XYZ file of C-alpha atoms in Angstrom:
131
model
C -16.788 -16.546 -35.100
C -13.896 -14.913 -33.253
C -14.211 -14.377 -29.523
C -13.210 -10.970 -28.299
C -11.291 -10.951 -25.070
C -12.285 -8.354 -22.538
C -9.539 -6.639 -20.618
C -9.152 -8.036 -17.107
C -11.513 -6.504 -14.577
C -9.761 -4.017 -12.371
C -11.211 -4.006 -8.877
C -12.411 -0.780 -7.279
C -9.552 -0.317 -4.831
C -11.199 2.642 -3.087
C -14.277 0.509 -2.353
C -12.057 -2.294 -1.029
C -10.425 0.068 1.492
C -12.912 -0.320 4.320
C -11.651 -0.562 7.882
C -8.935 -3.206 7.656
C -6.398 -0.770 9.174
C -6.180 2.883 10.188
C -4.499 3.651 6.839
C -7.589 2.763 4.779
C -9.394 6.093 5.102
C -6.363 8.227 4.154
C -5.640 5.839 1.261
C -9.239 6.226 -0.001
C -8.881 10.002 0.276
C -5.623 9.865 -1.688
C -7.357 7.931 -4.484
C -10.206 10.455 -4.530
C -7.600 13.234 -4.866
C -6.020 11.615 -7.935
C -3.425 9.223 -6.527
C -1.667 6.755 -8.807
C -2.731 3.166 -7.976
C -0.797 0.084 -9.082
C -1.558 -3.540 -8.251
C 1.174 -6.020 -9.087
C 0.199 -8.979 -11.259
C 2.320 -11.525 -9.476
C 1.859 -13.530 -6.327
C 4.492 -13.589 -3.605
C 4.770 -15.770 -0.520
C 3.279 -14.410 2.698
C 6.552 -14.806 4.564
C 8.229 -12.384 2.179
C 5.737 -9.508 2.441
C 5.170 -10.136 6.161
C 8.925 -10.017 6.741
C 9.292 -6.750 4.846
C 6.387 -5.177 6.746
C 7.762 -6.350 10.106
C 11.217 -4.984 9.280
C 9.732 -1.622 8.252
C 7.799 -1.468 11.508
C 10.862 -2.345 13.601
C 13.019 0.265 11.847
C 10.305 2.908 12.068
C 9.884 2.372 15.798
C 13.665 2.446 16.325
C 13.930 5.742 14.432
C 10.917 7.239 16.156
C 9.075 7.861 12.889
C 5.543 8.908 13.671
C 4.195 9.446 10.195
C 3.477 5.806 9.515
C -0.084 4.566 9.737
C -1.536 1.081 9.851
C 1.797 -0.732 9.727
C 1.449 -2.346 13.162
C -2.052 -3.543 12.235
C -0.765 -4.774 8.860
C 1.945 -6.888 10.496
C -0.690 -8.535 12.727
C -3.044 -9.192 9.798
C -0.324 -10.659 7.584
C 0.733 -13.021 10.383
C -2.715 -14.656 10.112
C -2.085 -15.633 6.471
C 0.934 -17.920 6.900
C 1.585 -20.243 4.009
C -0.523 -18.228 1.572
C 0.391 -16.424 -1.603
C -0.396 -12.704 -1.616
C -0.433 -9.792 -4.026
C 0.649 -6.270 -3.297
C -0.076 -2.831 -4.615
C 0.949 0.778 -4.127
C -0.919 4.047 -3.924
C 1.201 7.163 -4.461
C -0.629 10.336 -3.485
C -0.950 13.012 -6.149
C 1.056 15.470 -4.034
C 3.831 12.892 -3.553
C 3.705 13.151 0.227
C 2.185 9.750 1.029
C 2.738 6.216 -0.176
C 0.414 3.384 0.797
C 1.126 -0.316 0.452
C -1.782 -2.645 -0.221
C -1.854 -6.344 0.639
C -4.321 -8.637 -1.174
C -5.164 -12.327 -1.230
C -3.676 -14.375 -4.081
C -6.538 -13.549 -6.451
C -6.369 -9.818 -5.782
C -10.074 -9.757 -4.934
C -9.802 -9.329 -1.160
C -7.856 -6.507 0.441
C -6.273 -7.794 3.630
C -4.396 -4.738 4.872
C -3.076 -1.287 4.043
C -0.244 0.747 5.520
C 0.956 4.240 4.756
C 4.093 6.301 5.163
C 4.624 10.005 4.757
C 7.607 10.661 2.548
C 10.161 13.245 3.545
C 9.692 16.497 1.700
C 12.276 16.916 -1.009
C 13.693 20.373 -1.340
C 13.974 21.768 -4.804
C 15.994 24.694 -6.091
C 12.764 26.686 -6.074
C 12.386 26.048 -2.321
C 15.890 27.443 -1.717
C 15.064 30.694 -3.469
C 11.788 31.099 -1.580
C 13.428 30.751 1.848
């Protein structure tokens, strides 16, 4: 008798976005509004994702960007997971204005942190004609 393999269980990301950081609520709202959600299948070392998050925070503060949420909290949370393997994911809002980065434990079953950044509005040819 052949055994059928079930597709891997995909966790309910919206339900995982509780109150880890201030970006969780807007990320949940983005999912509810039809955002594209991707969770990467590979593990990466904590030092790598923590370093990227810390660099983003430093650059954002230096540039005075105010449309970043939860990144300072994310850097603090990731610092507590030294030596661990982590997974990451991305939520791209349906309107294209926000991108959220998700940080999971190595199994992808626990959401550790979430940060979000508002993307600059891209002007299209249509926008030029409407001005």
